[in-house]
Amino acid sequence: MQKYINFIMFFVFCAINMISAITQADDVGTRRIVPKENGTSKEMRPSDPHFQVTLVVNAKDNTFYKGEKINFTIESEVDGYYYIINLYPRNNKSGEQKFTIIAPTKKYPNNTIKAGQQIIIPGKKEKRSFDVEEPFGKETLVLLVSKTKLKPTFFGLDSFDIEESTIDKFHAAQEKLAKNDAYEWATHRVDFLTKSAPRKNEQQKSSKNNNTEEENINNIIADETEKSDKAKFALYIGVGKYQISSIPTLPAQTQVDQIAETFRNFGYSDNRVISVIDEQATRKNIIDAFARLRESTQPGDEVIIYWCGHGTRQAATEAKDSPDGLRGYLLLHDAKEELTEDGEETGIIVPSTIISDVEFGNWIKEINDRQVFVIIDACFSGTFIDPKHQTRSIAKKQDIVPFDFKTRLDKQKTRSISYKDAVAISSASRNEVGWAVGDYFLVSACLCNKINGIKKSASIANIFPPTKKLLQDSIKRLQKRNPKFTAQTPLLQGEADKFILERVEVEDKDDDKVKVEDENEDEDE
């Protein structure tokens, strides 16, 4: 009888703890894109950054549990002064968010960093630690490196002494940096989760029969919490209309609609999607959209980022910015053209009014440890991910066991989409134009065609080869009608076998497939 009672007590205890853990975790069914007024970005960034900085934390999944210690390593491409800001979770009732500067401090005032130097915080000789404690949730570390030394008053603080303050003061400091050309600076933002649930014991999970009852419960709770945390989100950007009259229009609205319909069948529901199209696709709105995506998601989520529109290449400001002297840019609705002293158009786009490959890569790097799939359908989009130019490529993910700061830093030091969990497709190489045919972008239409043919599930690695073949076959047919159609070579990079699309509704989509070779109109991107 006593053995039976012990079993019942164990079962009840297990159930209560599982319910408690799942309740603490975000329920996937209730997670949505944050409202626009909450997600609008007040953070300022250099509009055309010339150097990158990187911060990584000592958990490969960016998740920490109560009582664990957080360490981090920073690196900068240039000499400067570093400031590390901790943004606390928002207050659930007031929505207020606070921050504190955790480096430098009064006790540890040295914040100089040399180009290429890796600094571990806290250092071995420092008598301080950063322990995980309540409140639990999503927190953020921001690394800011400035070539100019900044005083505490610059951040609205009396001193660098772990002084807590409201987030508006931090945003005001960034605004001062952004509005003064004398400052050269860069930031890297890292999100991480803190949880009260216990971390799963990896060594014990394979030997369940040898575990104590408490260890089994802890592993069950960790499993259920991890499952309940993950969700799918998407950001669709289509830029087909431009204020510069000489830039041809593109069928962005139609193409985004097709992309949205395609991925909706794989769990990317409308309440977790942000769309920015045509006249909406201004620099401010796109920056805000990325901020909302970042605020809505957390480590472990699956995220699709799609962009279609015109792409271009222009001379790099500094030689180090590009191996061939050119940088890739994505054009925006409100892009501005440089003018001569007489007011004549030069054909050169003002860099601060468009999106460079470096800036786009920084945005991707900020959605840390989400599983990210990026699609860029634009001319010269290979400048963003071309594997022949490793200074502008997606670093391939490698398993990090044990955690290795240097390996992880090396993977994030590249100049463009430099993110260890990102899979990316560009519609063309760095030297090729991309084609829009009729109401659709050629590569996007071919990709949708093959994804719609998935019966149950498939990885991007499975989808890319037939997509590429369909594209090449379509271009051959188009060239027979019009020799102006030049070759277009889509590129794939990242661990594409790890990003899996799973159909949530199995239905025949043959009628929706776009036969790109039958269209009569065409335009290059």
Short mmCIF file of C-alpha atoms in Angstrom, two decimals:
data_model
loop_
_atom_site.label_atom_id
_atom_site.label_comp_id
_atom_site.label_asym_id
_atom_site.label_seq_id
_atom_site.Cartn_x
_atom_site.Cartn_y
_atom_site.Cartn_z
CA MET A 1 0.00 0.00 0.00
CA GLN A 2 2.77 2.43 0.95
CA LYS A 3 4.45 1.80 -2.42
CA TYR A 4 1.14 2.59 -4.16
CA ILE A 5 0.72 5.82 -2.15
CA ASN A 6 4.29 6.85 -3.00
CA PHE A 7 3.55 6.30 -6.69
CA ILE A 8 0.40 8.46 -6.55
CA MET A 9 2.27 11.19 -4.68
CA PHE A 10 5.06 11.11 -7.26
CA PHE A 11 2.52 11.34 -10.11
CA VAL A 12 0.70 14.31 -8.53
CA PHE A 13 3.97 16.07 -7.74
CA CYS A 14 5.14 15.59 -11.32
CA ALA A 15 1.85 16.92 -12.76
CA ILE A 16 1.82 19.99 -10.51
CA ASN A 17 5.39 20.89 -11.42
CA MET A 18 4.77 20.39 -15.12
CA ILE A 19 1.69 22.63 -15.02
CA SER A 20 3.63 25.24 -13.07
CA ALA A 21 6.51 25.23 -15.52
CA ILE A 22 4.28 25.39 -18.57
CA THR A 23 2.28 28.22 -17.02
CA GLN A 24 5.48 30.20 -16.49
CA ALA A 25 6.53 29.65 -20.07
CA ASP A 26 5.01 31.62 -22.94
CA ASP A 27 2.08 29.74 -24.44
CA VAL A 28 2.65 29.41 -28.17
CA GLY A 29 -1.09 29.66 -28.72
CA THR A 30 -1.22 33.14 -27.17
CA ARG A 31 2.00 34.60 -28.56
CA ARG A 32 1.52 37.28 -31.21
CA ILE A 33 3.41 40.06 -32.94
CA VAL A 34 3.73 42.89 -30.44
CA PRO A 35 1.49 45.90 -31.15
CA LYS A 36 3.07 48.56 -33.34
CA GLU A 37 3.10 51.16 -30.55
CA ASN A 38 5.04 48.75 -28.30
CA GLY A 39 7.47 47.50 -30.92
CA THR A 40 8.35 50.79 -32.61
CA SER A 41 12.10 51.14 -32.39
CA LYS A 42 13.43 54.09 -30.42
CA GLU A 43 16.92 52.72 -30.62
CA MET A 44 19.25 54.56 -32.95
CA ARG A 45 21.91 52.93 -35.10
CA PRO A 46 24.48 54.17 -37.59
CA SER A 47 22.68 54.33 -40.94
CA ASP A 48 25.76 53.25 -42.90
CA PRO A 49 28.02 51.40 -40.42
CA HIS A 50 31.69 50.93 -41.24
CA PHE A 51 32.66 48.56 -38.45
CA GLN A 52 31.05 45.78 -36.45
CA VAL A 53 31.10 44.80 -32.81
CA THR A 54 30.10 41.46 -31.35
CA LEU A 55 28.89 40.19 -27.99
CA VAL A 56 28.22 36.54 -27.14
CA VAL A 57 26.99 34.96 -23.91
CA ASN A 58 28.09 31.64 -22.39
CA ALA A 59 25.03 29.57 -23.32
CA LYS A 60 24.76 28.14 -26.80
CA ASP A 61 20.97 28.40 -26.67
CA ASN A 62 21.02 31.87 -25.04
CA THR A 63 18.94 30.44 -22.19
CA PHE A 64 19.86 30.62 -18.51
CA TYR A 65 18.24 29.18 -15.38
CA LYS A 66 17.95 30.43 -11.84
CA GLY A 67 21.29 30.42 -10.02
CA GLU A 68 23.43 30.12 -13.14
CA LYS A 69 26.14 32.68 -13.87
CA ILE A 70 26.23 34.75 -17.05
CA ASN A 71 29.57 35.51 -18.67
CA PHE A 72 30.06 37.21 -21.99
CA THR A 73 32.81 38.04 -24.45
CA ILE A 74 33.04 41.15 -26.61
CA GLU A 75 35.05 42.11 -29.67
CA SER A 76 35.36 45.18 -31.92
CA GLU A 77 36.84 45.67 -35.38
CA VAL A 78 38.31 49.03 -34.30
CA ASP A 79 39.92 50.64 -31.26
CA GLY A 80 37.39 52.30 -29.00
CA TYR A 81 35.57 52.39 -25.68
CA TYR A 82 32.93 49.81 -24.80
CA TYR A 83 29.71 50.14 -22.81
CA ILE A 84 27.52 47.16 -21.93
CA ILE A 85 23.89 47.92 -21.20
CA ASN A 86 21.45 45.46 -19.61
CA LEU A 87 17.84 46.05 -20.68
CA TYR A 88 15.49 44.44 -18.14
CA PRO A 89 12.22 42.68 -18.99
CA ARG A 90 9.27 45.04 -19.38
CA ASN A 91 6.99 45.44 -16.40
CA ASN A 92 3.88 43.41 -17.26
CA LYS A 93 1.50 45.99 -15.76
CA SER A 94 3.04 49.36 -16.63
CA GLY A 95 5.00 48.31 -19.72
CA GLU A 96 7.95 50.27 -18.32
CA GLN A 97 11.45 49.08 -19.13
CA LYS A 98 14.62 49.96 -17.27
CA PHE A 99 18.32 49.59 -17.95
CA THR A 100 21.64 49.65 -16.19
CA ILE A 101 25.21 49.91 -17.45
CA ILE A 102 27.17 46.93 -16.17
CA ALA A 103 30.49 47.91 -17.79
CA PRO A 104 32.32 50.12 -17.12
CA THR A 105 31.70 50.61 -13.39
CA LYS A 106 33.31 52.65 -10.63
CA LYS A 107 35.20 49.58 -9.43
CA TYR A 108 36.17 48.44 -12.95
CA PRO A 109 36.49 51.69 -14.92
CA ASN A 110 38.79 50.52 -17.74
CA ASN A 111 36.64 50.16 -20.86
CA THR A 112 39.20 50.47 -23.65
CA ILE A 113 39.13 47.83 -26.38
CA LYS A 114 41.64 47.29 -29.18
CA ALA A 115 40.78 46.18 -32.69
CA GLY A 116 40.44 42.38 -32.71
CA GLN A 117 40.81 42.09 -28.93
CA GLN A 118 38.50 39.66 -27.16
CA ILE A 119 37.50 40.72 -23.65
CA ILE A 120 35.78 38.30 -21.26
CA ILE A 121 33.48 39.82 -18.64
CA PRO A 122 33.73 39.33 -15.75
CA GLY A 123 37.50 38.86 -15.98
CA LYS A 124 39.36 36.16 -14.07
CA LYS A 125 40.67 38.62 -11.48
CA GLU A 126 37.36 40.45 -11.01
CA LYS A 127 35.43 39.77 -7.83
CA ARG A 128 31.95 40.05 -9.31
CA SER A 129 29.44 37.80 -11.01
CA PHE A 130 26.17 38.11 -12.90
CA ASP A 131 23.73 35.63 -11.38
CA VAL A 132 20.35 34.70 -12.85
CA GLU A 133 17.54 35.75 -10.52
CA GLU A 134 13.99 37.09 -10.61
CA PRO A 135 12.26 38.55 -12.54
CA PHE A 136 12.58 35.88 -15.23
CA GLY A 137 11.87 36.46 -18.89
CA LYS A 138 13.53 37.89 -21.98
CA GLU A 139 16.41 40.24 -21.23
CA THR A 140 18.81 42.07 -23.50
CA LEU A 141 22.47 43.03 -23.48
CA VAL A 142 23.57 45.84 -25.77
CA LEU A 143 27.25 46.30 -26.59
CA LEU A 144 28.01 49.86 -27.68
CA VAL A 145 31.51 50.73 -28.90
CA SER A 146 32.38 54.37 -29.54
CA LYS A 147 35.62 55.84 -30.81
CA THR A 148 34.93 58.72 -28.40
CA LYS A 149 34.95 58.19 -24.65
CA LEU A 150 31.51 58.87 -23.16
CA LYS A 151 30.81 60.17 -19.66
CA PRO A 152 28.02 58.86 -17.37
CA THR A 153 26.06 62.08 -17.95
CA PHE A 154 25.91 61.17 -21.65
CA PHE A 155 23.54 58.35 -20.61
CA GLY A 156 21.67 60.55 -18.13
CA LEU A 157 23.45 58.95 -15.17
CA ASP A 158 25.37 60.44 -12.26
CA SER A 159 28.01 57.71 -12.35
CA PHE A 160 28.86 54.28 -13.76
CA ASP A 161 27.87 52.53 -10.57
CA ILE A 162 25.22 49.95 -11.61
CA GLU A 163 22.68 52.76 -11.48
CA GLU A 164 19.23 51.73 -12.68
CA SER A 165 17.38 54.16 -14.94
CA THR A 166 14.51 54.35 -17.43
CA ILE A 167 15.01 53.17 -20.99
CA ASP A 168 14.25 56.63 -22.42
CA LYS A 169 17.62 57.88 -21.17
CA PHE A 170 19.42 55.15 -23.09
CA HIS A 171 17.47 55.97 -26.25
CA ALA A 172 18.29 59.67 -25.78
CA ALA A 173 21.99 58.81 -25.59
CA GLN A 174 21.79 56.85 -28.84
CA GLU A 175 19.95 59.73 -30.48
CA LYS A 176 22.78 62.08 -29.55
CA LEU A 177 25.25 59.66 -31.10
CA ALA A 178 23.20 59.33 -34.29
CA LYS A 179 22.71 63.07 -34.81
CA ASN A 180 26.35 64.03 -34.39
CA ASP A 181 28.61 63.10 -37.29
CA ALA A 182 31.64 63.51 -35.04
CA TYR A 183 30.82 60.20 -33.34
CA GLU A 184 31.76 56.86 -34.86
CA TRP A 185 30.01 54.02 -33.12
CA ALA A 186 28.39 50.61 -33.50
CA THR A 187 26.12 48.38 -31.44
CA HIS A 188 25.27 44.69 -31.14
CA ARG A 189 22.15 43.61 -29.28
CA VAL A 190 21.81 40.12 -27.78
CA ASP A 191 18.56 38.71 -26.38
CA PHE A 192 18.59 35.89 -23.84
CA LEU A 193 16.01 34.04 -21.73
CA THR A 194 16.09 33.55 -17.97
CA LYS A 195 13.92 30.80 -16.48
CA SER A 196 13.00 29.46 -13.08
CA ALA A 197 12.58 25.91 -14.41
CA PRO A 198 15.59 23.62 -13.91
CA ARG A 199 17.99 22.95 -16.77
CA LYS A 200 17.72 19.46 -18.21
CA ASN A 201 20.57 17.21 -17.12
CA GLU A 202 22.07 16.14 -20.47
CA GLN A 203 24.19 13.41 -18.95
CA GLN A 204 21.24 11.85 -17.19
CA LYS A 205 18.52 12.09 -19.85
CA SER A 206 19.92 9.01 -21.65
CA SER A 207 19.83 6.92 -18.49
CA LYS A 208 16.34 7.64 -17.21
CA ASN A 209 16.09 4.41 -15.25
CA ASN A 210 19.08 5.38 -13.11
CA ASN A 211 17.77 8.84 -12.26
CA THR A 212 16.16 9.82 -8.99
CA GLU A 213 12.47 10.73 -9.05
CA GLU A 214 13.40 14.42 -8.69
CA GLU A 215 15.81 14.25 -11.64
CA ASN A 216 13.16 12.64 -13.84
CA ILE A 217 10.65 15.33 -12.89
CA ASN A 218 13.17 18.08 -13.63
CA ASN A 219 13.87 16.64 -17.08
CA ILE A 220 10.15 16.31 -17.86
CA ILE A 221 9.55 19.92 -16.81
CA ALA A 222 12.48 21.14 -18.90
CA ASP A 223 11.21 19.20 -21.94
CA GLU A 224 7.68 20.59 -21.68
CA THR A 225 8.88 24.14 -21.03
CA GLU A 226 11.17 24.02 -24.05
CA LYS A 227 8.36 22.76 -26.30
CA SER A 228 5.88 25.38 -25.11
CA ASP A 229 8.29 28.25 -25.72
CA LYS A 230 8.79 27.87 -29.48
CA ALA A 231 6.70 29.60 -32.13
CA LYS A 232 6.86 30.61 -35.82
CA PHE A 233 7.07 34.22 -37.02
CA ALA A 234 7.66 35.94 -40.36
CA LEU A 235 8.56 39.35 -41.76
CA TYR A 236 7.65 40.00 -45.41
CA ILE A 237 9.06 43.10 -47.11
CA GLY A 238 8.15 43.96 -50.70
CA VAL A 239 9.42 47.19 -52.25
CA GLY A 240 7.89 47.76 -55.69
CA LYS A 241 7.18 51.51 -55.71
CA TYR A 242 9.78 54.25 -55.35
CA GLN A 243 9.82 58.01 -54.91
CA ILE A 244 12.68 58.21 -57.44
CA SER A 245 10.74 58.26 -60.71
CA SER A 246 13.54 56.68 -62.76
CA ILE A 247 13.38 53.42 -60.75
CA PRO A 248 11.00 50.93 -62.45
CA THR A 249 8.08 49.57 -60.42
CA LEU A 250 7.94 45.90 -59.45
CA PRO A 251 5.07 43.50 -58.55
CA ALA A 252 5.93 43.44 -54.84
CA GLN A 253 2.35 43.24 -53.52
CA THR A 254 1.46 40.24 -55.67
CA GLN A 255 4.66 38.46 -54.77
CA VAL A 256 4.35 39.02 -51.03
CA ASP A 257 0.76 37.75 -51.20
CA GLN A 258 1.97 34.54 -52.82
CA ILE A 259 4.77 34.11 -50.28
CA ALA A 260 2.37 34.69 -47.38
CA GLU A 261 -0.15 32.17 -48.75
CA THR A 262 2.58 29.59 -49.27
CA PHE A 263 4.07 29.81 -45.78
CA ARG A 264 0.65 30.09 -44.11
CA ASN A 265 0.21 26.39 -44.89
CA PHE A 266 3.37 25.67 -42.87
CA GLY A 267 2.35 27.32 -39.61
CA TYR A 268 3.23 30.96 -40.28
CA SER A 269 -0.18 32.32 -39.37
CA ASP A 270 -1.22 35.92 -40.04
CA ASN A 271 -1.17 36.92 -36.36
CA ARG A 272 2.57 36.21 -36.27
CA VAL A 273 3.43 37.96 -39.53
CA ILE A 274 4.56 41.52 -40.25
CA SER A 275 4.21 42.83 -43.82
CA VAL A 276 5.76 46.04 -45.14
CA ILE A 277 4.91 46.73 -48.78
CA ASP A 278 5.45 49.46 -51.39
CA GLU A 279 4.74 52.96 -49.96
CA GLN A 280 5.01 51.54 -46.43
CA ALA A 281 8.56 50.36 -47.14
CA THR A 282 10.35 53.44 -45.84
CA ARG A 283 13.55 53.26 -43.88
CA LYS A 284 11.80 54.12 -40.60
CA ASN A 285 9.01 51.59 -41.11
CA ILE A 286 11.42 48.77 -41.97
CA ILE A 287 13.62 49.50 -38.97
CA ASP A 288 10.47 49.47 -36.81
CA ALA A 289 9.36 46.18 -38.40
CA PHE A 290 12.65 44.49 -37.53
CA ALA A 291 12.35 45.88 -33.99
CA ARG A 292 8.81 44.44 -33.65
CA LEU A 293 10.02 41.08 -34.97
CA ARG A 294 12.87 41.07 -32.47
CA GLU A 295 10.58 42.05 -29.59
CA SER A 296 7.97 39.43 -30.55
CA THR A 297 10.39 36.52 -30.87
CA GLN A 298 12.78 34.80 -28.53
CA PRO A 299 15.62 32.25 -28.76
CA GLY A 300 14.37 28.96 -30.21
CA ASP A 301 11.65 30.46 -32.42
CA GLU A 302 11.55 29.82 -36.17
CA VAL A 303 11.67 33.03 -38.20
CA ILE A 304 11.31 33.66 -41.94
CA ILE A 305 12.50 36.98 -43.38
CA TYR A 306 11.54 37.64 -46.99
CA TRP A 307 12.57 40.65 -49.09
CA CYS A 308 11.79 41.41 -52.72
CA GLY A 309 12.62 44.61 -54.57
CA HIS A 310 15.44 46.36 -56.40
CA GLY A 311 19.03 45.81 -55.36
CA THR A 312 22.12 47.75 -56.39
CA ARG A 313 25.86 48.00 -55.84
CA GLN A 314 27.79 51.16 -55.11
CA ALA A 315 31.34 52.08 -54.26
CA ALA A 316 32.26 51.21 -50.68
CA THR A 317 33.09 54.12 -48.38
CA GLU A 318 36.19 52.33 -47.18
CA ALA A 319 38.28 49.73 -49.01
CA LYS A 320 37.89 47.21 -46.19
CA ASP A 321 34.12 47.29 -46.61
CA SER A 322 34.21 45.10 -49.73
CA PRO A 323 36.65 42.76 -51.48
CA ASP A 324 35.87 44.31 -54.89
CA GLY A 325 35.29 47.90 -53.79
CA LEU A 326 31.49 47.58 -54.04
CA ARG A 327 28.86 47.14 -51.37
CA GLY A 328 25.41 45.68 -51.85
CA TYR A 329 22.30 47.71 -51.06
CA LEU A 330 18.54 47.15 -51.01
CA LEU A 331 16.50 50.11 -52.29
CA LEU A 332 13.66 51.58 -50.24
CA HIS A 333 10.52 53.47 -51.21
CA ASP A 334 11.94 56.72 -49.80
CA ALA A 335 15.48 56.30 -51.18
CA LYS A 336 17.11 59.59 -52.15
CA GLU A 337 19.40 60.28 -55.10
CA GLU A 338 22.57 62.33 -54.75
CA LEU A 339 22.48 65.61 -56.74
CA THR A 340 25.17 67.77 -58.25
CA GLU A 341 25.67 71.38 -57.15
CA ASP A 342 23.37 72.34 -60.02
CA GLY A 343 20.68 69.99 -58.78
CA GLU A 344 21.23 67.38 -61.49
CA GLU A 345 20.66 63.71 -60.73
CA THR A 346 23.85 61.66 -60.40
CA GLY A 347 22.38 58.16 -60.49
CA ILE A 348 24.00 57.46 -57.10
CA ILE A 349 21.71 56.65 -54.18
CA VAL A 350 22.42 58.31 -50.82
CA PRO A 351 23.72 55.35 -48.71
CA SER A 352 21.93 56.50 -45.55
CA THR A 353 18.55 56.23 -47.32
CA ILE A 354 18.92 52.56 -48.31
CA ILE A 355 19.94 49.31 -46.57
CA SER A 356 23.51 48.08 -46.90
CA ASP A 357 24.60 44.46 -46.68
CA VAL A 358 26.38 45.25 -43.40
CA GLU A 359 23.32 46.87 -41.83
CA PHE A 360 21.02 44.04 -42.94
CA GLY A 361 23.50 41.54 -41.54
CA ASN A 362 23.51 43.37 -38.21
CA TRP A 363 19.73 43.05 -38.02
CA ILE A 364 19.93 39.31 -38.62
CA LYS A 365 22.67 38.98 -36.01
CA GLU A 366 20.45 40.63 -33.41
CA ILE A 367 17.77 37.92 -33.47
CA ASN A 368 20.09 35.63 -31.60
CA ASP A 369 19.52 31.91 -31.59
CA ARG A 370 16.27 31.95 -33.45
CA GLN A 371 16.19 29.52 -36.36
CA VAL A 372 16.22 31.97 -39.27
CA PHE A 373 15.46 31.50 -42.98
CA VAL A 374 16.27 34.57 -45.12
CA ILE A 375 15.15 35.01 -48.73
CA ILE A 376 16.41 38.04 -50.68
CA ASP A 377 14.98 38.35 -54.19
CA ALA A 378 16.80 41.34 -55.70
CA CYS A 379 19.53 42.17 -58.18
CA PHE A 380 23.06 41.54 -56.89
CA SER A 381 21.67 39.92 -53.72
CA GLY A 382 24.68 37.60 -53.71
CA THR A 383 26.63 40.49 -52.15
CA PHE A 384 24.74 39.64 -48.98
CA ILE A 385 25.64 35.95 -48.80
CA ASP A 386 28.02 35.02 -51.64
CA PRO A 387 30.25 32.21 -50.25
CA LYS A 388 33.12 33.23 -52.57
CA HIS A 389 33.56 36.37 -50.49
CA GLN A 390 33.77 35.21 -46.91
CA THR A 391 33.80 38.79 -45.62
CA ARG A 392 30.15 38.90 -46.64
CA SER A 393 28.81 35.43 -45.98
CA ILE A 394 26.66 33.53 -43.57
CA ALA A 395 28.95 31.65 -41.24
CA LYS A 396 28.08 27.98 -41.08
CA LYS A 397 26.85 26.72 -37.76
CA GLN A 398 29.01 24.28 -35.85
CA ASP A 399 28.11 22.48 -32.68
CA ILE A 400 29.82 24.15 -29.72
CA VAL A 401 30.43 21.58 -27.02
CA PRO A 402 31.89 22.67 -24.71
CA PHE A 403 31.00 26.32 -25.27
CA ASP A 404 33.81 28.09 -27.12
CA PHE A 405 33.79 31.88 -27.12
CA LYS A 406 36.41 32.22 -29.86
CA THR A 407 34.65 29.85 -32.26
CA ARG A 408 31.35 31.60 -31.75
CA LEU A 409 32.88 35.05 -32.12
CA ASP A 410 34.64 34.03 -35.33
CA LYS A 411 31.31 32.90 -36.74
CA GLN A 412 29.73 36.31 -36.12
CA LYS A 413 32.57 38.57 -37.29
CA THR A 414 31.65 38.48 -40.98
CA ARG A 415 30.45 41.68 -42.61
CA SER A 416 26.95 40.71 -43.73
CA ILE A 417 24.43 37.99 -42.79
CA SER A 418 26.78 36.64 -40.18
CA TYR A 419 24.65 34.48 -38.00
CA LYS A 420 25.26 30.91 -36.96
CA ASP A 421 21.66 29.69 -37.23
CA ALA A 422 20.70 31.53 -40.44
CA VAL A 423 19.87 29.77 -43.69
CA ALA A 424 19.67 32.13 -46.65
CA ILE A 425 18.77 32.16 -50.33
CA SER A 426 19.76 35.00 -52.62
CA SER A 427 18.04 35.17 -56.00
CA ALA A 428 21.24 36.03 -57.87
CA SER A 429 25.01 36.16 -57.47
CA ARG A 430 26.80 39.39 -56.56
CA ASN A 431 27.28 40.22 -60.27
CA GLU A 432 23.87 39.22 -61.67
CA VAL A 433 20.51 40.88 -62.06
CA GLY A 434 17.35 39.13 -60.95
CA TRP A 435 14.21 38.96 -63.06
CA ALA A 436 10.57 39.77 -62.37
CA VAL A 437 8.16 38.25 -64.89
CA GLY A 438 4.57 39.44 -65.11
CA ASP A 439 3.12 39.60 -61.60
CA TYR A 440 5.90 37.67 -59.90
CA PHE A 441 9.59 37.64 -59.09
CA LEU A 442 11.08 34.70 -60.92
CA VAL A 443 12.99 33.03 -58.08
CA SER A 444 10.24 33.64 -55.52
CA ALA A 445 7.62 32.12 -57.83
CA CYS A 446 9.79 29.04 -58.44
CA LEU A 447 10.41 28.67 -54.70
CA CYS A 448 6.68 28.87 -53.91
CA ASN A 449 6.01 26.33 -56.63
CA LYS A 450 8.28 23.76 -55.01
CA ILE A 451 7.24 24.52 -51.42
CA ASN A 452 3.58 24.15 -52.36
CA GLY A 453 4.42 20.67 -53.61
CA ILE A 454 5.53 19.50 -50.15
CA LYS A 455 3.16 16.80 -48.90
CA LYS A 456 4.25 16.61 -45.26
CA SER A 457 7.66 18.12 -44.55
CA ALA A 458 10.92 18.99 -46.26
CA SER A 459 14.09 20.89 -45.47
CA ILE A 460 15.32 23.93 -47.37
CA ALA A 461 18.19 21.71 -48.52
CA ASN A 462 15.62 19.47 -50.24
CA ILE A 463 13.71 22.38 -51.75
CA PHE A 464 16.59 24.44 -53.16
CA PRO A 465 17.92 22.12 -55.95
CA PRO A 466 14.53 21.65 -57.71
CA THR A 467 13.84 25.39 -57.27
CA LYS A 468 17.12 26.24 -58.96
CA LYS A 469 16.42 23.79 -61.80
CA LEU A 470 12.93 25.21 -62.36
CA LEU A 471 14.42 28.70 -62.50
CA GLN A 472 17.08 27.73 -65.02
CA ASP A 473 14.57 25.86 -67.20
CA SER A 474 12.24 28.88 -67.11
CA ILE A 475 15.03 31.28 -68.12
CA LYS A 476 15.98 29.05 -71.06
CA ARG A 477 12.39 29.20 -72.29
CA LEU A 478 12.28 32.97 -71.78
CA GLN A 479 15.56 33.41 -73.67
CA LYS A 480 14.02 31.77 -76.73
CA ARG A 481 11.45 34.58 -76.80
CA ASN A 482 13.75 37.38 -75.72
CA PRO A 483 17.58 37.12 -75.60
CA LYS A 484 17.77 39.91 -73.01
CA PHE A 485 17.11 37.36 -70.25
CA THR A 486 20.58 36.73 -68.84
CA ALA A 487 21.55 33.89 -66.54
CA GLN A 488 20.45 34.10 -62.91
CA THR A 489 22.15 31.95 -60.29
CA PRO A 490 20.43 31.67 -56.90
CA LEU A 491 22.72 30.93 -53.96
CA LEU A 492 22.08 28.92 -50.81
CA GLN A 493 24.10 29.15 -47.64
CA GLY A 494 23.88 27.85 -44.09
CA GLU A 495 22.82 24.48 -42.71
CA ALA A 496 19.74 24.20 -44.92
CA ASP A 497 19.01 20.65 -43.80
CA LYS A 498 18.26 21.95 -40.29
CA PHE A 499 15.43 24.33 -41.29
CA ILE A 500 12.36 22.14 -41.80
CA LEU A 501 9.03 23.22 -43.27
CA GLU A 502 6.14 21.12 -41.91
CA ARG A 503 2.74 21.38 -43.55
CA VAL A 504 -0.11 22.07 -41.15
CA GLU A 505 -2.80 21.45 -43.76
CA VAL A 506 -2.22 18.95 -46.56
CA GLU A 507 -4.06 20.12 -49.64
CA ASP A 508 -3.52 20.18 -53.37
CA LYS A 509 -1.99 23.46 -54.46
CA ASP A 510 -1.38 22.64 -58.13
CA ASP A 511 -3.89 25.26 -59.31
CA ASP A 512 -2.01 27.97 -57.41
CA LYS A 513 1.39 27.24 -58.87
CA VAL A 514 2.72 30.03 -61.06
CA LYS A 515 3.85 29.06 -64.53
CA VAL A 516 6.50 31.71 -64.86
CA GLU A 517 7.48 30.73 -68.39
CA ASP A 518 4.05 31.69 -69.77
CA GLU A 519 4.12 35.35 -68.69
CA ASN A 520 4.65 38.10 -71.25
CA GLU A 521 5.92 41.04 -69.20
CA ASP A 522 9.35 41.24 -67.64
CA GLU A 523 11.53 43.53 -65.57
CA ASP A 524 14.92 43.25 -63.95
CA GLU A 525 15.25 43.86 -60.23
#
